[in-house]
Amino acid sequence: MSEVPVTKDATPVADALVALSGVNKHFGALHVLQDINLNIARGEVVVVIGPSGSGKSTLCRTINRLETIDSGTITIDGKPLPQEGKELARLRADVGMVFQSFNLFAHKTVLENVMLGQLKVRKIDKKTAEEKARTLLDRVGVGKQADKYPAQMSGGQQQRVAIARALAMDPKAILFDEPTSALDPEMINEVLDVMQQLARDGMTMVVVTHEMGFARSAANRVVFMADGRIVEEAEPEEFFNNPRSDRAKDFLSKILHH
Amino acid sequence: MNLLFDYFPEFRDGFLGTLSLTAASAALALILGIIMAGFRVSPIPPLRAFGTAWVTLLRNTPLTLLFLITFFVMPQILFPGTSPYKLAVGALGCYTSTFICEAVRSGIGTVPIGQAEAARSLGMTFFQTLRMIILPQATRTVIPPLSSIFIALTKNSAIAGAFSVTELFSVSKLLSDKGYPIGWIFLWIAVAYLVITFSISGLFRLLERRMEVSR
């Protein structure tokens, strides 16, 4: 396996919004993240791909500290991730997260889901919060379903609500942890369309996905991970047409031709 | 039949005594139990340790022993001159809170972890997440065991009768000391208990039906 040198430069780039340097994490004996260095610039869309178990979801979850790390540093907007507590809560409010299994609050309506963070974390008044929630729900195309409960909606609709819920916090960046992996095929596009639009609007996004089409069309950069390491980083065209590492060639040959 | 009518004021006071003892200790137990469950799942180690110690200590102590300590040791150290009724509520409430704590904790365990992750990724604090997201969804699961716990509490409250609190058991003691047939006394006492325990099961069945959360 040919290793392609990736940037080992650990100093955060001046305009890096998210900067990981020398990040290591173990799950028991499994070294799931190995010396990860990654800088994500403001407005950049980074797509993380790789085989299952390569650590890409874990990487995504470390950025808002849903997973702790064993060593290394993660900074967001120049500030290192704080310990669990009020300060971390404040920081998480600025970094949206969209999950594979949507995780909408099951006991609250769609509208309440999108309002809750605004009311309880941002302390915005109810009227403003509701207006904003309705605008966002319209934007992701589920404005008419505002009074439904999550269980009454399709997966694609739920995921779009989840995106609206993240957007309601006015985040600096949004992390997408396999946002379409739990969806029926015909619902994937409606979610990807919303994400495409966000990318065009200049949102900083980290997207863990298996959707190569999205990676090609929306990403500024593709990060390929395998066995806990970043094996290759490149612009999408270059990565898909001309992968440098054997591991990436192997991966792409498996998913693109069958 | 005669016995009930002849001593109606005593039976009534006993019934109301048991009812108010049960209601007051249930309220105390519910509040303490939920707080302790929060402690036991909290990320702060001293709180977790306190919750665990509370449950281990109180749940494993025989209730009668707990009453003895509450009535004869506690007033010597803390709260001298507290009325027997309040001491009994304290003992029953603290004891029952441990069972409620464990029921609530198991309810918390049934809420998918993603719910908490979503709340925390919005920037909600641990206690906001617990109060607004986790506990409301845990309630449904917790209701059936809570009903059993409160029925057990109703019957446990009889121990307070031996500590000069007026309730149903103390009435039965009073009447049997007067030499009335024990069978009749017990029958009416049992009916009075059944009124309370059936009301509890009915109430909780109603709650259970109202609280459906669909996923």
PDB file of N, CA, C and O in Angstrom, chain B residues 27 29 34 56 60 101 103:
ATOM      1  N   ALA B  27     -45.408  12.272  47.260  1.00  0.00           N
ATOM      2  CA  ALA B  27     -44.906  13.513  46.658  1.00  0.00           C
ATOM      3  C   ALA B  27     -43.423  13.697  46.975  1.00  0.00           C
ATOM      4  O   ALA B  27     -42.607  13.975  46.085  1.00  0.00           O
ATOM      5  N   ALA B  29     -41.296  11.361  47.837  1.00  0.00           N
ATOM      6  CA  ALA B  29     -40.527  10.293  47.185  1.00  0.00           C
ATOM      7  C   ALA B  29     -40.328  10.585  45.706  1.00  0.00           C
ATOM      8  O   ALA B  29     -39.246  10.342  45.150  1.00  0.00           O
ATOM      9  N   ILE B  34     -36.677  11.510  41.528  1.00  0.00           N
ATOM     10  CA  ILE B  34     -36.278  12.061  40.234  1.00  0.00           C
ATOM     11  C   ILE B  34     -34.927  12.777  40.362  1.00  0.00           C
ATOM     12  O   ILE B  34     -34.045  12.622  39.516  1.00  0.00           O
ATOM     13  N   THR B  56     -28.288   2.793  47.756  1.00  0.00           N
ATOM     14  CA  THR B  56     -27.757   1.592  48.400  1.00  0.00           C
ATOM     15  C   THR B  56     -28.125   1.564  49.883  1.00  0.00           C
ATOM     16  O   THR B  56     -28.585   0.542  50.406  1.00  0.00           O
ATOM     17  N   ASN B  60     -31.657  -0.771  51.125  1.00  0.00           N
ATOM     18  CA  ASN B  60     -31.301  -2.038  51.759  1.00  0.00           C
ATOM     19  C   ASN B  60     -31.577  -2.062  53.261  1.00  0.00           C
ATOM     20  O   ASN B  60     -31.336  -3.068  53.917  1.00  0.00           O
ATOM     21  N   CYS B 101     -36.239   6.227  42.209  1.00  0.00           N
ATOM     22  CA  CYS B 101     -34.989   6.570  41.530  1.00  0.00           C
ATOM     23  C   CYS B 101     -34.609   5.475  40.535  1.00  0.00           C
ATOM     24  O   CYS B 101     -34.299   5.759  39.378  1.00  0.00           O
ATOM     25  N   ALA B 103     -36.539   3.150  39.213  1.00  0.00           N
ATOM     26  CA  ALA B 103     -37.529   3.038  38.134  1.00  0.00           C
ATOM     27  C   ALA B 103     -37.293   4.138  37.098  1.00  0.00           C
ATOM     28  O   ALA B 103     -37.305   3.877  35.884  1.00  0.00           O
TER      29      ALA B 103
END
